[in-house]
C-alpha atoms as one frame of an Amber mdcrd trajectory, in Angstrom:
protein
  65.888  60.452  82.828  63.757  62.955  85.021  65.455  64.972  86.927  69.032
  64.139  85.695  70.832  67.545  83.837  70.998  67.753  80.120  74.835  67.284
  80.597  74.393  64.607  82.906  72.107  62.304  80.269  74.572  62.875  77.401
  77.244  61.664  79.767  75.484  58.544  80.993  75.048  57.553  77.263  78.417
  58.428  76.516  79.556  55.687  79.383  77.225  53.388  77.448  78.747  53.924
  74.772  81.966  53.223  75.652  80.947  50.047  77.454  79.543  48.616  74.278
  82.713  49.476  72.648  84.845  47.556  75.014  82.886  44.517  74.405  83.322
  44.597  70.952  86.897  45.667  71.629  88.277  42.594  70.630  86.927  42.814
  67.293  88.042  46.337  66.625  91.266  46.416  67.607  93.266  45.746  64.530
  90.572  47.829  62.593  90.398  51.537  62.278  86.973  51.763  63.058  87.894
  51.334  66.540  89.838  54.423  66.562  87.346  56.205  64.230  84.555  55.285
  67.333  86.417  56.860  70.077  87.157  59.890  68.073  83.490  60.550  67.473
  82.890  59.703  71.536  85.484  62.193  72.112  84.210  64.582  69.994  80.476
  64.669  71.182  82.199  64.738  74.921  83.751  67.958  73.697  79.854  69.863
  72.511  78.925  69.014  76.431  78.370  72.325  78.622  81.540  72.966  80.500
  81.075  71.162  84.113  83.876  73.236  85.715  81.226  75.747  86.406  78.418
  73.684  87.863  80.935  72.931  91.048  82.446  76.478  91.306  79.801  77.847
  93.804  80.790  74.293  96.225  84.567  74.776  96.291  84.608  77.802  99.099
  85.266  77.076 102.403  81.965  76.669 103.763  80.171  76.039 100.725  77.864
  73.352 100.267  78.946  69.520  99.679  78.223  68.064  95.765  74.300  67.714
  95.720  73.214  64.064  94.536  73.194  65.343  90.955  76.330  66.659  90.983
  77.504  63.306  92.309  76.167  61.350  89.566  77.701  63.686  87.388  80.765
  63.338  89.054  81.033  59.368  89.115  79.725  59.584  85.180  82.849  61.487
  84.423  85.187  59.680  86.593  83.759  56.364  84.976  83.895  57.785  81.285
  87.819  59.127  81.457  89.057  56.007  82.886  87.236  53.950  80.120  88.645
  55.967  77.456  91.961  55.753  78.897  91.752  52.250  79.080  90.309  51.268
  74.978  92.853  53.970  73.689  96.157  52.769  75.716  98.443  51.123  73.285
  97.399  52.759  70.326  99.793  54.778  68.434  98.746  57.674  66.830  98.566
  61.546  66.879  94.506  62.001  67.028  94.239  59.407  70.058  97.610  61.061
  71.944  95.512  64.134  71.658  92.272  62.521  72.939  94.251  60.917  76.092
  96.232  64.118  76.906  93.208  66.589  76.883  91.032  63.304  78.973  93.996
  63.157  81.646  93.675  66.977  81.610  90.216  67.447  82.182  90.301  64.123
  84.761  93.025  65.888  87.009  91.064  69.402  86.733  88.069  67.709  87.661
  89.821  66.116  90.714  90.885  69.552  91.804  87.212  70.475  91.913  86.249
  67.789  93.936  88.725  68.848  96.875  89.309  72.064  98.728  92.026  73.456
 101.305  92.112  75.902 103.587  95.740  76.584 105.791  96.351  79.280 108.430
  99.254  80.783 106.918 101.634  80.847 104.156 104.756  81.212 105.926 105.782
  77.945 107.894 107.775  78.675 110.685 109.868  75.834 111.664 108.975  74.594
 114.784 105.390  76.566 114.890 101.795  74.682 114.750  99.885  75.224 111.471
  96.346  74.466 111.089  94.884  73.640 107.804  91.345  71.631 106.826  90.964
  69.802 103.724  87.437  69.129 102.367  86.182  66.191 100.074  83.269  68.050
  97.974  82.136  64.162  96.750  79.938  62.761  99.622  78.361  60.136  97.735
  80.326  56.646  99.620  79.208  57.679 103.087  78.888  54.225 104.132  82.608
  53.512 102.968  85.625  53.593 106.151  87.181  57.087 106.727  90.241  56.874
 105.046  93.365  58.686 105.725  94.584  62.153 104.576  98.221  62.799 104.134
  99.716  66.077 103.822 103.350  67.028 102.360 105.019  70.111 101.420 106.403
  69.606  98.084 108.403  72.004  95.319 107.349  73.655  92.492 109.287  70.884
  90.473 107.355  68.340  92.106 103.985  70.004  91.222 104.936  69.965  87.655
 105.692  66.617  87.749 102.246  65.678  89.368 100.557  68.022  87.057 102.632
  66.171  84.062 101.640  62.748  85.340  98.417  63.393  84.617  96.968  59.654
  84.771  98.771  58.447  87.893  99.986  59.469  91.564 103.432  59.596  92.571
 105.481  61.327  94.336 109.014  61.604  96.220 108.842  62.689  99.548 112.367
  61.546 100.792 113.571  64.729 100.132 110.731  66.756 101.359 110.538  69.015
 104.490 109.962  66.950 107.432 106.193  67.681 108.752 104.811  66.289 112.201
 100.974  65.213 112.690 100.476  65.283 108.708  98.036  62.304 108.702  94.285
  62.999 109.942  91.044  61.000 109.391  88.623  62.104 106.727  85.619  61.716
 108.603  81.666  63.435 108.040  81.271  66.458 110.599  78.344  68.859 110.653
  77.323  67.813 106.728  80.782  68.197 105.451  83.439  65.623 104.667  86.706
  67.039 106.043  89.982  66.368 107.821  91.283  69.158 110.056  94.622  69.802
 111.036  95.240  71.252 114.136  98.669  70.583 115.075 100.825  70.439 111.140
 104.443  71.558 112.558 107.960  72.069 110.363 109.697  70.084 112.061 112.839
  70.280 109.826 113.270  72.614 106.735 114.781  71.630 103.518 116.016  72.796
 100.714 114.944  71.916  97.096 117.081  73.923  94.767 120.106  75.283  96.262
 120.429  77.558  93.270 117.806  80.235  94.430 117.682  82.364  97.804 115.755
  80.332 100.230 112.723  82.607 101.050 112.148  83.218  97.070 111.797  79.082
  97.091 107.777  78.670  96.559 106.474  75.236  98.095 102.933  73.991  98.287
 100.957  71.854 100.878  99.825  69.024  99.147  96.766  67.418 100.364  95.817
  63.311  99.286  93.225  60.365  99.966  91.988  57.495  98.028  88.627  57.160
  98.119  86.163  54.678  96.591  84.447  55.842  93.292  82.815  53.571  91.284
  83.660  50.938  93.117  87.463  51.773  91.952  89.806  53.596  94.456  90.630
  56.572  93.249  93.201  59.197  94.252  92.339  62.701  94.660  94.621  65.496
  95.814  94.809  69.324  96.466  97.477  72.160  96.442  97.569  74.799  99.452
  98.384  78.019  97.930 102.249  78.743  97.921 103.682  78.254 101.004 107.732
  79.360 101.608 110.123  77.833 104.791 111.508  80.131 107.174 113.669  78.771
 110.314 113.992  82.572 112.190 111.635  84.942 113.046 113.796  87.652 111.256
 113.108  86.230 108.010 109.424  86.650 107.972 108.972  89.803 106.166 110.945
  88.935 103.293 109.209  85.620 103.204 105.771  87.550 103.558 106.813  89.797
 100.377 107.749  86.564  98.575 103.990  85.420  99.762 102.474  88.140  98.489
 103.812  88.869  94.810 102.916  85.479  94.226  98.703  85.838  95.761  98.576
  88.676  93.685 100.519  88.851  90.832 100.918  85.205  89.005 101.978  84.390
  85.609  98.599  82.643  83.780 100.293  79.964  82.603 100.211  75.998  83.339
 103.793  76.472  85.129 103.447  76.430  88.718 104.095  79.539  90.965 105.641
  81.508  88.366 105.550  85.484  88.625 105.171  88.638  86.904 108.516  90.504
  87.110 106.967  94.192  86.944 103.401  95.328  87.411 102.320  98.643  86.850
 101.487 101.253  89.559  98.173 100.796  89.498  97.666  97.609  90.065 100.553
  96.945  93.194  98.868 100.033  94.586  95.294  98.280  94.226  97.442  95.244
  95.634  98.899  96.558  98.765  95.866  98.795  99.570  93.656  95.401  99.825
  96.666  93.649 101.940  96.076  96.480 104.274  92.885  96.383 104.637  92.407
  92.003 105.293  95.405  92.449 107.591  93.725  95.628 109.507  90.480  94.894
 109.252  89.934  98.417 108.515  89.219 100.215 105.341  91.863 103.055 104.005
  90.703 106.572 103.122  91.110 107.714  99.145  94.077 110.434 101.243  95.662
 107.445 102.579  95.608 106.006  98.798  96.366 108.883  97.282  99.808 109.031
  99.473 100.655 105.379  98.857 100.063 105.715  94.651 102.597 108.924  95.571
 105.577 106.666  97.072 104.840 103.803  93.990 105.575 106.578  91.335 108.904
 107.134  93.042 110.076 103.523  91.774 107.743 103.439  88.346 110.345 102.996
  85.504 108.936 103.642  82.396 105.177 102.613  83.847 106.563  99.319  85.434
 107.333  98.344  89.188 109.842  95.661  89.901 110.208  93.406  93.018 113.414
  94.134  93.453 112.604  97.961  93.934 109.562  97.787  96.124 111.330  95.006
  98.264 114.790  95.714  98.402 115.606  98.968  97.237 116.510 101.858  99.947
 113.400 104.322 100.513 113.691 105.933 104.013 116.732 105.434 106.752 118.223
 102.368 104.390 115.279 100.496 104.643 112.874  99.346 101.505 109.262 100.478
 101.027 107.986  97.046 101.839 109.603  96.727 105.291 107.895 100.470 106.434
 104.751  99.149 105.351 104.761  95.759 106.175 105.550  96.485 109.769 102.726
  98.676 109.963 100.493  96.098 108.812 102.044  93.920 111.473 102.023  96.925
 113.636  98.214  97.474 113.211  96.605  94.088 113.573  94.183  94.023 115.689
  94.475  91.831 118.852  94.485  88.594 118.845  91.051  87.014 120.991  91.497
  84.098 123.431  90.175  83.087 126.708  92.741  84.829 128.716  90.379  86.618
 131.559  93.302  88.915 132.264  93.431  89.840 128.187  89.570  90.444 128.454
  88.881  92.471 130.687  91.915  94.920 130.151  91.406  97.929 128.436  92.878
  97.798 125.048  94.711 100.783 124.558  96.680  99.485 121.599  97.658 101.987
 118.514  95.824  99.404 116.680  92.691 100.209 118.774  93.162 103.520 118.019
  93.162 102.955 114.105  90.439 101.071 114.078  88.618 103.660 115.953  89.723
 105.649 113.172  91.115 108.262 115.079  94.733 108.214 113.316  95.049 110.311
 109.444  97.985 107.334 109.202  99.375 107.505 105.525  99.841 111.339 104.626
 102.076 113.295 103.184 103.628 115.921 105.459 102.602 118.319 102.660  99.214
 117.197 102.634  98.826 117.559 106.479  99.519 120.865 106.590  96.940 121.494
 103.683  94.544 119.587 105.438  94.379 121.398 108.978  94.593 124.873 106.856
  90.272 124.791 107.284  90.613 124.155 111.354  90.643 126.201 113.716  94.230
 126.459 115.726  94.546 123.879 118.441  93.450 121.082 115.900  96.063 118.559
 115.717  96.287 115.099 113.088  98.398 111.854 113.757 100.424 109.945 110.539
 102.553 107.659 110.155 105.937 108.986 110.120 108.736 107.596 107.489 111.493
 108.143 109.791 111.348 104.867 112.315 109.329 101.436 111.476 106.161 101.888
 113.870 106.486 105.073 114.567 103.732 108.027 114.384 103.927 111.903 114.613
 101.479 114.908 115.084 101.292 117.353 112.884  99.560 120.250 114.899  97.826
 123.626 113.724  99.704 126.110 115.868  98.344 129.132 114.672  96.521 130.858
 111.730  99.471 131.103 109.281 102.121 128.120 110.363 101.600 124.246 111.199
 104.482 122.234 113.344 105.442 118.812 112.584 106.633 117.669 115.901 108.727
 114.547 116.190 107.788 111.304 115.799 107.549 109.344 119.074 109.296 106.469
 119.915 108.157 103.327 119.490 109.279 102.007 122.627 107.645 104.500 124.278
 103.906 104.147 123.069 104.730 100.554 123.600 105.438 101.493 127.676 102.508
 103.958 128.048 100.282 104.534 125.080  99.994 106.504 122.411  97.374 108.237
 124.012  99.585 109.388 126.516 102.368 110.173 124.768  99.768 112.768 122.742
  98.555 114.303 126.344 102.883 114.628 127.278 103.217 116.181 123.873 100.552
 118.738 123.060  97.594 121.112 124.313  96.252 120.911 120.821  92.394 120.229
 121.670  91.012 119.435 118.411  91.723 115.747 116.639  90.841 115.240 113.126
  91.154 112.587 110.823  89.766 112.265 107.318  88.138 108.825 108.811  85.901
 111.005 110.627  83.302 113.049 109.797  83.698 116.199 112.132  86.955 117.354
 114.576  87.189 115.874 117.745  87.197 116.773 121.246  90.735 115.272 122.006
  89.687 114.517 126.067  86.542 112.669 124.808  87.879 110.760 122.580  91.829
 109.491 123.822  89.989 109.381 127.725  89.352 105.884 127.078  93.186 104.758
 125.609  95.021 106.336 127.972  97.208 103.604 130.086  96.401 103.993 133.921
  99.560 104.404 135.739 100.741 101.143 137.420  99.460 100.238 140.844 102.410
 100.657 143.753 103.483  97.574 144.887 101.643  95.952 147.914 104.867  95.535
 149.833 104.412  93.861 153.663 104.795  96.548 156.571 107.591  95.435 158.850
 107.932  95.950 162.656 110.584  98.176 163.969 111.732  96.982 167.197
């Protein structure tokens, strides 16, 4: 058995094992030796090394398919759980219900291994393309036609089901979500077995319990193929993370907070998209603070932290955080903590790329340009501004994030030795129209920028020159002849 793993060899005489027993099944059944056999199989199955953790490393995105060792491992196991689920079905008794509920167990966690999916986003929009690619990991039957993916949103009901069902594949989807283009061709691209979706579209929402609000109502993607393993078609299948329905634009953030509780704070359990109901400071602040930066693409300073951790401690009740208070409760102008700092994630993004020419080769003089630059303080308390420009000189001027309007930013400006002036926070609408470059230039003489993202103070005409909005060009309207 050169080159085959430890694990691997044990296995393969495992399957023999088995095999031989089947034979002689005939003869066994009405004996307890028969019983007494598959125990002890089951048994030295159970002293084998883990194999979860020899495909780990494969299952990201653009990891590596199952080397030809791993597939032999693969089919070995495949081939050894259906053959013990086949010489132990009928028999009645606790040991071998044990033995068939762990197999089914380990058979549909191994099945999850073997697949992986990646979608665009966890909010489907009805009505708006979603692009998702599912992998096959097992790459053994290339010679085999590419079969057919499907993809289906189904509930968290329907999961357990699937999950509970652990030796067969069924599901309803008469009552699921209607889903255009959900059927692509698994076909060998560039090494890797995949299907990509380009074009998935809601094409009608639906509800599955009518008993909770609709954007706390978690849904998966559910990925599925048959494909030929050991000569036997076999069904494999994969889970998008939680997805939730939305049908207007307006219900996007809430369906975004429902997104998020559930990436990063799941109950550890076997029940499917269940929650924690209150984390502790500490670990929403770690939470949002890595939200921020994926969505920004830009890494917040400990000040920026330190202000965030602040605002938490506001809602802590005795060393817990609910959703409820970090997602609905009134903070600032009626409007919860998550909608301030959502938008400004939104807010922030950096621009989309694409082959517009126009897009290209304009200047981007976006706020988010400016952030990334890291010319803006952004969260800071107005306390902690003023501390911070005590060691500048006057003239020296920081931008934050005001709490006053969603998206909108104020300077706080060093006006002389002993006083500081918080000046208004623009509008919006405004920086939108011009920049908020400009709107700096129309607000203040204050030379100096600083920022604890940078290093040293700023000369303010160096560094805005290149976000300021030119003013539009007069129209070229045709001269006309006076007679």
């Amino acid at each position: 058995m050169y080159g085959i793993s430890p694990f691997a060899a044990e296995l393969e005489r495992l399957v023999s094992d088995l095999q031989e027993l089947q034979f002689q099944s005939e003869f066994y059944q009405n004996h307890l030796n028969f019983e007494t056999t598959i125990h002890n199989i089951f048994v030295r199955y159970c002293t084998l090394t883990p194999f979860v953790e020899e495909y780990r490393n494969c299952q990201i995105s653009n990891g590596p398919n199952f080397t030809s060792h791993q597939c032999r491992t693969f089919k070995f196991l495949i081939q050894f759980f259906n053959n013990i689920l086949n010489l132990s079905n009928g028999i009645v008794s606790d040991s071998i219900h044990q033995i068939r509920t762990r197999i089914k167990k380990d058979k549909c966690n191994l099945m999850k291994l073997v697949c992986h999916v990646d979608i665009s986003t966890q909010v489907l929009k009805k009505g708006i393309y979603v692009k998702a690619e599912f992998r096959c990991l097992f790459a053994d039957e290339s010679h085999m036609p590419a079969p057919e993916v499907y993809c289906h949103i189904i509930s968290s009901n329907q999961i357990r089901v699937l999950q509970e069902r652990l030796d067969s594949f069924r599901i309803d989807i008469e009552r699921a979500p209607v889903l255009e283009n959900n059927i692509q061709i698994l076909t060998y691209r560039d090494d890797k077995r995949l299907a990509t979706f380009n074009s998935l579209k809601l094409q009608k929402t639906k509800r599955f319990d009518n008993t909770i609000p609709v954007l706390e109502e978690k849904c998966a993607l559910l990925f599925h193929v048959k494909i030929l393993i050991n000569n036997q078609m076999e069904c494999i299948w994969a889970l998008s993370k939680p997805v939730v329905q939305t049908t207007h634009t307006i219900q996007e953030r809430q369906a975004e907070a429902t997104i998020f509780w559930m990436n990063y704070f799941p109950n550890e359990t076997d029940e499917p998209f269940t929650v924690q109901q209150a984390v502790s400071c500490e670990d929403l602040k770690v939470a949002l603070v890595h939200e921020f930066n994926i969505r920004t693409n830009f890494l917040l300073h400990a000040v920026n932290i330190e202000y965030i951790m602040e605002i938490l401690l506001e809602f802590e009740e005795d060393g817990w955080i609910t959703q409820e208070k970090i997602f609905r409760t009134h903070w600032k102008q009626d409007r919860s903590f998550w909608e301030w700092f959502y938008s400004l994630m939104r807010f922030l993004q950096p621009k989309s790329n694409n082959n517009n020419e126009e897009n290209n080769n304009s200047q981007d003089v976006s706020v988010s340009a400016m952030w990334n630059a890291g010319l803006i303080a952004g969260f800071i308390s107005r306390q902690r501004a003023v501390d911070f420009l005590e060691n500048y000189s006057v003239g020296t001027f920081l931008i934050r994030f005001s709490e006053t309007n969603l998206n909108s930013l104020n300077i706080v400006e060093k006006v002389s030795n002993t006083s500081v002036y918080i000046h208004p926070p623009f509008e919006p609408q405004l920086v939108e129209a011009t920049s908020l470059a400009n709107c700096i230039y129309n607000s203040t003489r204050a030379q100096f920028l600083c920022s604890p993202h940078r290093e040293r103070v700023l000369n303010r005409d160096e560094v805005l020159q290149e976000f300021i909005r030119p003013p539009l060009a007069a129209p070229n309207y045709p001269q006309i002849m006076l007679m």
